[in-house]
PDB file of C-alpha atoms in Angstrom:
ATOM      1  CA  UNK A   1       3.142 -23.231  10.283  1.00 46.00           C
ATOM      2  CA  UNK A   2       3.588 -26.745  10.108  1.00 42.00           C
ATOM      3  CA  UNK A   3      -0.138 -27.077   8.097  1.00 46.00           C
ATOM      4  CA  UNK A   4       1.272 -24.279   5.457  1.00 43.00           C
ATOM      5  CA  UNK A   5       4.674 -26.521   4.457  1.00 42.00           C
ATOM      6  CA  UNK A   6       1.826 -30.012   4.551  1.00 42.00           C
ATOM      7  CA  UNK A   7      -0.178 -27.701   2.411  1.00 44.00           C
ATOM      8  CA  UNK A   8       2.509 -25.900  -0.080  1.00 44.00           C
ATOM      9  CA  UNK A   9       4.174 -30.101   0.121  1.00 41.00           C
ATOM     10  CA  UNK A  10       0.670 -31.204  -1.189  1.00 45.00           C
ATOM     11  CA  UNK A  11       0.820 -28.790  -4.217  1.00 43.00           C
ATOM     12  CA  UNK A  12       3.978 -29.899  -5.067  1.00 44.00           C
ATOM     13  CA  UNK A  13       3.305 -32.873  -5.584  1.00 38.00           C
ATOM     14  CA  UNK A  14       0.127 -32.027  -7.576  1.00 39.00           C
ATOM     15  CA  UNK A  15       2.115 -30.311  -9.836  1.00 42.00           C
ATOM     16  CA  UNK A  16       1.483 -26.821  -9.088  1.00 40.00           C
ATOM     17  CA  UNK A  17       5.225 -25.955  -9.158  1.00 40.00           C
ATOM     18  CA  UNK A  18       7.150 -22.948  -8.950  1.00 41.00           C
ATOM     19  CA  UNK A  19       7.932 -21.716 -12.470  1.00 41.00           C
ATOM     20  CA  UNK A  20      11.290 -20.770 -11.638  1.00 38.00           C
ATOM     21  CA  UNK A  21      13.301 -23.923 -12.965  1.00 46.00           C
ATOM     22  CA  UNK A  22      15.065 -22.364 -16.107  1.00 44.00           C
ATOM     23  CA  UNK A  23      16.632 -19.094 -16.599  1.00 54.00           C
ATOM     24  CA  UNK A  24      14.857 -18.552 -19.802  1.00 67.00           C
ATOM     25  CA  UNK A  25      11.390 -17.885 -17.879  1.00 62.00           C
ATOM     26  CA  UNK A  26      13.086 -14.717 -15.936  1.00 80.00           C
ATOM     27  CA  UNK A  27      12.051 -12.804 -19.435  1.00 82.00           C
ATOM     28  CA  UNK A  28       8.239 -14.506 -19.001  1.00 83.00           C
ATOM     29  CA  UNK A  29       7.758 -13.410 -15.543  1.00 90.00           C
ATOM     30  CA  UNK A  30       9.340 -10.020 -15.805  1.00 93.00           C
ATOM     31  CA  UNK A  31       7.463  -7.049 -16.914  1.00 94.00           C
ATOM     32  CA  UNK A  32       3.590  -5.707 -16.742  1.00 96.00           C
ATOM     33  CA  UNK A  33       1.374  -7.325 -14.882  1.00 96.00           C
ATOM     34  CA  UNK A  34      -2.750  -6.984 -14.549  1.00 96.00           C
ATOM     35  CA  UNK A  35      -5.153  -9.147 -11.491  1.00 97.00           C
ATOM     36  CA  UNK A  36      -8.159 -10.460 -13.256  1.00 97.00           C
ATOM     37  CA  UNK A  37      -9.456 -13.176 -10.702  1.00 97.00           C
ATOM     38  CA  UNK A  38      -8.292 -13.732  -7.037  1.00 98.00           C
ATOM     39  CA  UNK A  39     -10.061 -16.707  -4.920  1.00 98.00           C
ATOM     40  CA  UNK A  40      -9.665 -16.598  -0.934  1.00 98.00           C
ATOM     41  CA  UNK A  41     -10.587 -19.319   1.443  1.00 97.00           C
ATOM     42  CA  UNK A  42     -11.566 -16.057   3.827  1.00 95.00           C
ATOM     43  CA  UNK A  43     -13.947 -13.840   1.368  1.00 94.00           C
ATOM     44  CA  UNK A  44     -13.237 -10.681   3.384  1.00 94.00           C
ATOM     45  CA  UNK A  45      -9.415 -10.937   2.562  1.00 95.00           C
ATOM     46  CA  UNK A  46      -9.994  -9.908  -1.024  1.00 96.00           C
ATOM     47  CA  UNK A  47     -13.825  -7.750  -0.576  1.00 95.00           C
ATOM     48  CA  UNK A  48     -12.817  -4.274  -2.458  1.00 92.00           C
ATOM     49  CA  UNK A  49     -10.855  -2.437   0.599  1.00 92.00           C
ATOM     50  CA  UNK A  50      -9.316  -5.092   2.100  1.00 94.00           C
ATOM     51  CA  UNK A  51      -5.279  -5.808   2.275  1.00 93.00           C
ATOM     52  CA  UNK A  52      -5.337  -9.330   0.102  1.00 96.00           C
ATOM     53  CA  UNK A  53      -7.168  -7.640  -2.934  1.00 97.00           C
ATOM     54  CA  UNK A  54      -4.006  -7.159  -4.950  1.00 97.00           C
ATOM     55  CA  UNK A  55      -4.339  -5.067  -8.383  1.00 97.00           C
ATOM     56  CA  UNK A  56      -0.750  -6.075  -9.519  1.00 97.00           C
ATOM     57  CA  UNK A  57       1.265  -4.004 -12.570  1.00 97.00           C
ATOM     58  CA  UNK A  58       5.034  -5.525 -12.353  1.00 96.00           C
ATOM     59  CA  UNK A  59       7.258  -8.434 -11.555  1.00 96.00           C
ATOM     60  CA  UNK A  60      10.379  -8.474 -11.761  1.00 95.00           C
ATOM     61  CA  UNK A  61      13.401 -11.260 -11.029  1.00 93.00           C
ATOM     62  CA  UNK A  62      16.743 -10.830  -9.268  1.00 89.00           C
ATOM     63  CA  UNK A  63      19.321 -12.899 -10.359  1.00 81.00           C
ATOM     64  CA  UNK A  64      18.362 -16.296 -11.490  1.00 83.00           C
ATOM     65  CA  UNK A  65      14.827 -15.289 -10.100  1.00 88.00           C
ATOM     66  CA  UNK A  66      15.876 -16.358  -6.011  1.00 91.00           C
ATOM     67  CA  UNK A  67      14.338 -12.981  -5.544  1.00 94.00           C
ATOM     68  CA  UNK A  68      11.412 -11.671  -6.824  1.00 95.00           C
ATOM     69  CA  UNK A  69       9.923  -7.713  -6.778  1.00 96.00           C
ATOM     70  CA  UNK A  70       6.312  -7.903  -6.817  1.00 97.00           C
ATOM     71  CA  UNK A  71       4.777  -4.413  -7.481  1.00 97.00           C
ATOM     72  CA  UNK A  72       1.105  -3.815  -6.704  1.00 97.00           C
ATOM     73  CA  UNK A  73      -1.573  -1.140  -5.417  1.00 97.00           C
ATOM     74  CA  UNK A  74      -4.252  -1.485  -2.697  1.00 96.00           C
ATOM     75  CA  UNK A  75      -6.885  -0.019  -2.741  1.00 95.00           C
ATOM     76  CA  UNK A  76      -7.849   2.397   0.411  1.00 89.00           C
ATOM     77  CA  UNK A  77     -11.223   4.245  -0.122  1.00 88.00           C
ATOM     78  CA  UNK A  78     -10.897   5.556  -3.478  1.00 89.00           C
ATOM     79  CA  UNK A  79      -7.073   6.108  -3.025  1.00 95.00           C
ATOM     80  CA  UNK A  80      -4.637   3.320  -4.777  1.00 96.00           C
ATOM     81  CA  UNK A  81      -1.670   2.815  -2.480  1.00 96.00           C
ATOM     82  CA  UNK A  82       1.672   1.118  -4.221  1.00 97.00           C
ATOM     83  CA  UNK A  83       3.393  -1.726  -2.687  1.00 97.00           C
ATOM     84  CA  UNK A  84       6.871  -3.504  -3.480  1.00 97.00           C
ATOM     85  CA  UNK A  85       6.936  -6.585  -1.485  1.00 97.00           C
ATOM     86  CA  UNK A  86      10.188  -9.022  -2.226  1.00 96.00           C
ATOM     87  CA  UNK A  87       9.974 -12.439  -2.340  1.00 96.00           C
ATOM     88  CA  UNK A  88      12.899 -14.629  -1.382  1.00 96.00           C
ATOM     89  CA  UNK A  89      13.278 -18.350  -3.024  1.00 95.00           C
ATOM     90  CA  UNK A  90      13.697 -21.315  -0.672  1.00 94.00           C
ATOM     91  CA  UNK A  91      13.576 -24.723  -2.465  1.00 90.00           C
ATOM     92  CA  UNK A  92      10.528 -24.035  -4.821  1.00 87.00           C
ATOM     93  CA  UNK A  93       8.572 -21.263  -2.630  1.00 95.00           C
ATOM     94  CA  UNK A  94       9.202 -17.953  -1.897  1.00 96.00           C
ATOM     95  CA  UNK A  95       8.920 -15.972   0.928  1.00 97.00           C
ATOM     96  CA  UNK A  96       7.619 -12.823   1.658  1.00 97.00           C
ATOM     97  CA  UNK A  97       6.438 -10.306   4.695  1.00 97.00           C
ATOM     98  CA  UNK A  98       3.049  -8.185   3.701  1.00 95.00           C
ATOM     99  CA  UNK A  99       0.298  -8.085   6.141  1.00 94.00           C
ATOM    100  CA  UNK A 100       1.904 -11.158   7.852  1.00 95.00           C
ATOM    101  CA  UNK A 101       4.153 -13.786   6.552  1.00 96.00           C
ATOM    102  CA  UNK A 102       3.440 -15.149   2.903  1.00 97.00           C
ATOM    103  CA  UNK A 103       4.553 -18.642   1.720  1.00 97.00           C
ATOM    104  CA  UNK A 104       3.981 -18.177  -2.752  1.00 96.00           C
ATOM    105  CA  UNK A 105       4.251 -19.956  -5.186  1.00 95.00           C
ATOM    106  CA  UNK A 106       4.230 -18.931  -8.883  1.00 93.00           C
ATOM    107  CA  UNK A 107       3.462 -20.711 -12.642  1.00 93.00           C
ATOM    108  CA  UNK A 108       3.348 -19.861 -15.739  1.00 91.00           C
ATOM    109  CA  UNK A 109       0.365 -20.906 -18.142  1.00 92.00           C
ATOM    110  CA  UNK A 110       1.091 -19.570 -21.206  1.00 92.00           C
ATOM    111  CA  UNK A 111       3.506 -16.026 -22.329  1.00 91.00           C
ATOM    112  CA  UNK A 112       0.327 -13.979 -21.570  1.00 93.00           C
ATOM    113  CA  UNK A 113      -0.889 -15.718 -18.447  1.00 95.00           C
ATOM    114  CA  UNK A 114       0.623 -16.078 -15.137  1.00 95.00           C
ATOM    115  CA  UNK A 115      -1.266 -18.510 -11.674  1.00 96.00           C
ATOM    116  CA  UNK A 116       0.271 -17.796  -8.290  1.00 96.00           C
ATOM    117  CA  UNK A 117      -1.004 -19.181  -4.809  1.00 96.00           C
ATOM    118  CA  UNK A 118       0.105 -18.023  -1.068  1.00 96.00           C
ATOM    119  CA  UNK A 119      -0.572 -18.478   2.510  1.00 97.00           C
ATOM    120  CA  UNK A 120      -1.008 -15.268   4.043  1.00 97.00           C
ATOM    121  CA  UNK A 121      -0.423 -15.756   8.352  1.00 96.00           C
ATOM    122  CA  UNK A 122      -1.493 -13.273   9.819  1.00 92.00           C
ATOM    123  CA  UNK A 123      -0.306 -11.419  13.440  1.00 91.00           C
ATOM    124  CA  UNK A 124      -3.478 -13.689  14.704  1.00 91.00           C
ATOM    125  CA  UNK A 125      -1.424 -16.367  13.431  1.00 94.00           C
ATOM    126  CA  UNK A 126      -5.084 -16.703  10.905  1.00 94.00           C
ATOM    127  CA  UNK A 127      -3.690 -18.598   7.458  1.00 96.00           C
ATOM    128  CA  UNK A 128      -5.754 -17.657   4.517  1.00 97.00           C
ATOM    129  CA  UNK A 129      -5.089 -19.362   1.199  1.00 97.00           C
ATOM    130  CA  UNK A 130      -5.389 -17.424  -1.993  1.00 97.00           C
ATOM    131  CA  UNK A 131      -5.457 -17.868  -5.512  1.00 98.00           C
ATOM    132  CA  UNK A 132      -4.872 -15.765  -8.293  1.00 97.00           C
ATOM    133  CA  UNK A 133      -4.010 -15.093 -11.854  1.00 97.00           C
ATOM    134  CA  UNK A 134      -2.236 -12.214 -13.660  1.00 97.00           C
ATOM    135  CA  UNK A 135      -2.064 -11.353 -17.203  1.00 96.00           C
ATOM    136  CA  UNK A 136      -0.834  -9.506 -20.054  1.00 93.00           C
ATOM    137  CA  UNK A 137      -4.203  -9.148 -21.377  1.00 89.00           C
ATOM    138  CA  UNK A 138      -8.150  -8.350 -20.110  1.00 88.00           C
ATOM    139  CA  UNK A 139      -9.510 -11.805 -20.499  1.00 89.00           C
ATOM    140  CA  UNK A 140      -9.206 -15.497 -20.268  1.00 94.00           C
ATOM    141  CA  UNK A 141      -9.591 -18.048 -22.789  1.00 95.00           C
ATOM    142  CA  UNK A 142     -11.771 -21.032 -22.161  1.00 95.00           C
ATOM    143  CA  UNK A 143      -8.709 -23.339 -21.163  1.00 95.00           C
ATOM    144  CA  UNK A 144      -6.711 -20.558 -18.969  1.00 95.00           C
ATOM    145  CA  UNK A 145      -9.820 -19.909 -16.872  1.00 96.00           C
ATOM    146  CA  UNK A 146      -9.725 -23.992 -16.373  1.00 96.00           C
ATOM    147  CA  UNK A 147      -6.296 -23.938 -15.169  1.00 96.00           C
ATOM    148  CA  UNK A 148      -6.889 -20.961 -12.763  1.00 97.00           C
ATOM    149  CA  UNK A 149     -10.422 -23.250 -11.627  1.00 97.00           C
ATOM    150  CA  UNK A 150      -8.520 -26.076 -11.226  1.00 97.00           C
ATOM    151  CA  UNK A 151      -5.942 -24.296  -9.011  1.00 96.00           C
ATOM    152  CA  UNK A 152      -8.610 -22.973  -7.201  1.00 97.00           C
ATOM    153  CA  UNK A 153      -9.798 -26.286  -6.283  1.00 97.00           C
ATOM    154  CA  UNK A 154      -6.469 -27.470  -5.511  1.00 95.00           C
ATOM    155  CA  UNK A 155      -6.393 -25.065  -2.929  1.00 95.00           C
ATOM    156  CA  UNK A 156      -9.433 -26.006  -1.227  1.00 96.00           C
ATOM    157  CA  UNK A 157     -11.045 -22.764  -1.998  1.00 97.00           C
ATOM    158  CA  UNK A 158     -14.734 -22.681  -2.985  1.00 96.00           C
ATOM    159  CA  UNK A 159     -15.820 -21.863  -6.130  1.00 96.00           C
ATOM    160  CA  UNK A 160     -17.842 -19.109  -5.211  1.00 96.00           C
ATOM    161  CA  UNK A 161     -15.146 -16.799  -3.620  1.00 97.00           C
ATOM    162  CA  UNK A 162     -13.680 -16.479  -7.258  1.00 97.00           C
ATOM    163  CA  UNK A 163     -13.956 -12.641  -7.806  1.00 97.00           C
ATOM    164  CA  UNK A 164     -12.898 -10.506 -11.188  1.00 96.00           C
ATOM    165  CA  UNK A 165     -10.713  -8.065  -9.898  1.00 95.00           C
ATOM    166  CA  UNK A 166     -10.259  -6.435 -12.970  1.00 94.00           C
ATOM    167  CA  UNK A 167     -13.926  -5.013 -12.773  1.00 93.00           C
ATOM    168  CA  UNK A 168     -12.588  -3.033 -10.247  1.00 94.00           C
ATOM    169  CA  UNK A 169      -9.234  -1.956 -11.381  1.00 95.00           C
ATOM    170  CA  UNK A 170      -9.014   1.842 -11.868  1.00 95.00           C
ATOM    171  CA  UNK A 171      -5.199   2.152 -10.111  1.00 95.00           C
ATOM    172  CA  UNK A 172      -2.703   3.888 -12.221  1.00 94.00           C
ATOM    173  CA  UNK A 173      -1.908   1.050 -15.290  1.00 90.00           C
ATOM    174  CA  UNK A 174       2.102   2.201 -15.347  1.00 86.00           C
ATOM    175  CA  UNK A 175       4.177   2.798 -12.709  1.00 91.00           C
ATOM    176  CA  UNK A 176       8.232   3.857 -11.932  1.00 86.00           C
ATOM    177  CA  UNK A 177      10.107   1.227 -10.765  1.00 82.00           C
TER     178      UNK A 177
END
């Protein structure tokens, strides 16, 4: 555990922040959602199938966003499975319990583009780190696939476990909350 505050410290000071700091961004993060790239430290976290590959469709923010309602389907075989996990704010991280404990951060790029990273510990007490970036839209420009590279490499994750999850995406696109 101890590695996973070092690690989310480390960030911090990077500048990967949380992007909770005014109350304006609560109408930024909330609404629809879409994965297009995750990046794992542990490939098989995110393979199609497996619990980390997230295909996400809503956020939204409890008051003054020190909770946050993440909606999102795995996939199990060809069935999509929808999830609600709720994130609790402590400082600038939230916390979260979905196939372990999650430590997440979240920041906004741009009105159409959103980067989060989280430490997933598992029951093994195994940490994966993973990347990812959600957005209003199908693709990335030139400068918001830097930014999700350079968080990538921020996270000590190698370049080539960057996967389009979008590819892959045939979940329901609306759900009720």
């Amino acid at each position: 555990m101890m590695r996973v505050i070092i690690l989310l410290l480390t960030l911090h000071v990077l500048g990967v922040s949380s992007v909770m700091r005014n109350k304006s961004l609560k109408k930024k993060i909330e609404g629809p959602w879409q994965t297009i790239y995750l990046a794992a430290s542990t490939m098989e976290k995110i393979n199609e199938g497996s619990p980390l590959r997230t295909y996400f469709r809503h956020i939204l923010c409890g008051r003054r966003c020190n909770q946050v309602y993440l909606y999102f389907f795995i996939k199990k075989g060809t069935k999509c499975q929808l999830y609600k996990v709720i994130g609790r704010k402590k400082q600038e991280v939230y916390y979260a319990q979905y196939e372990g404990s999650i430590a997440f951060m979240l920041k906004m790029v741009n009105e159409k583009i959103l980067l989060f990273h989280y430490f997933n510990k598992n029951r093994r007490n195994d940490v994966t780190r993973v990347a990812g970036v959600l957005a209003k839209g199908k693709q990335l420009n030139k400068e918001e696939m830097t930014e999700f590279m350079n968080l990538v490499e921020e996270m000590g994750i190698e370049e080539e476990n960057v996967q389009r999850i979008m590819d892959t995406d045939n979940c329901p696109s609306k759900i009720k909350l």
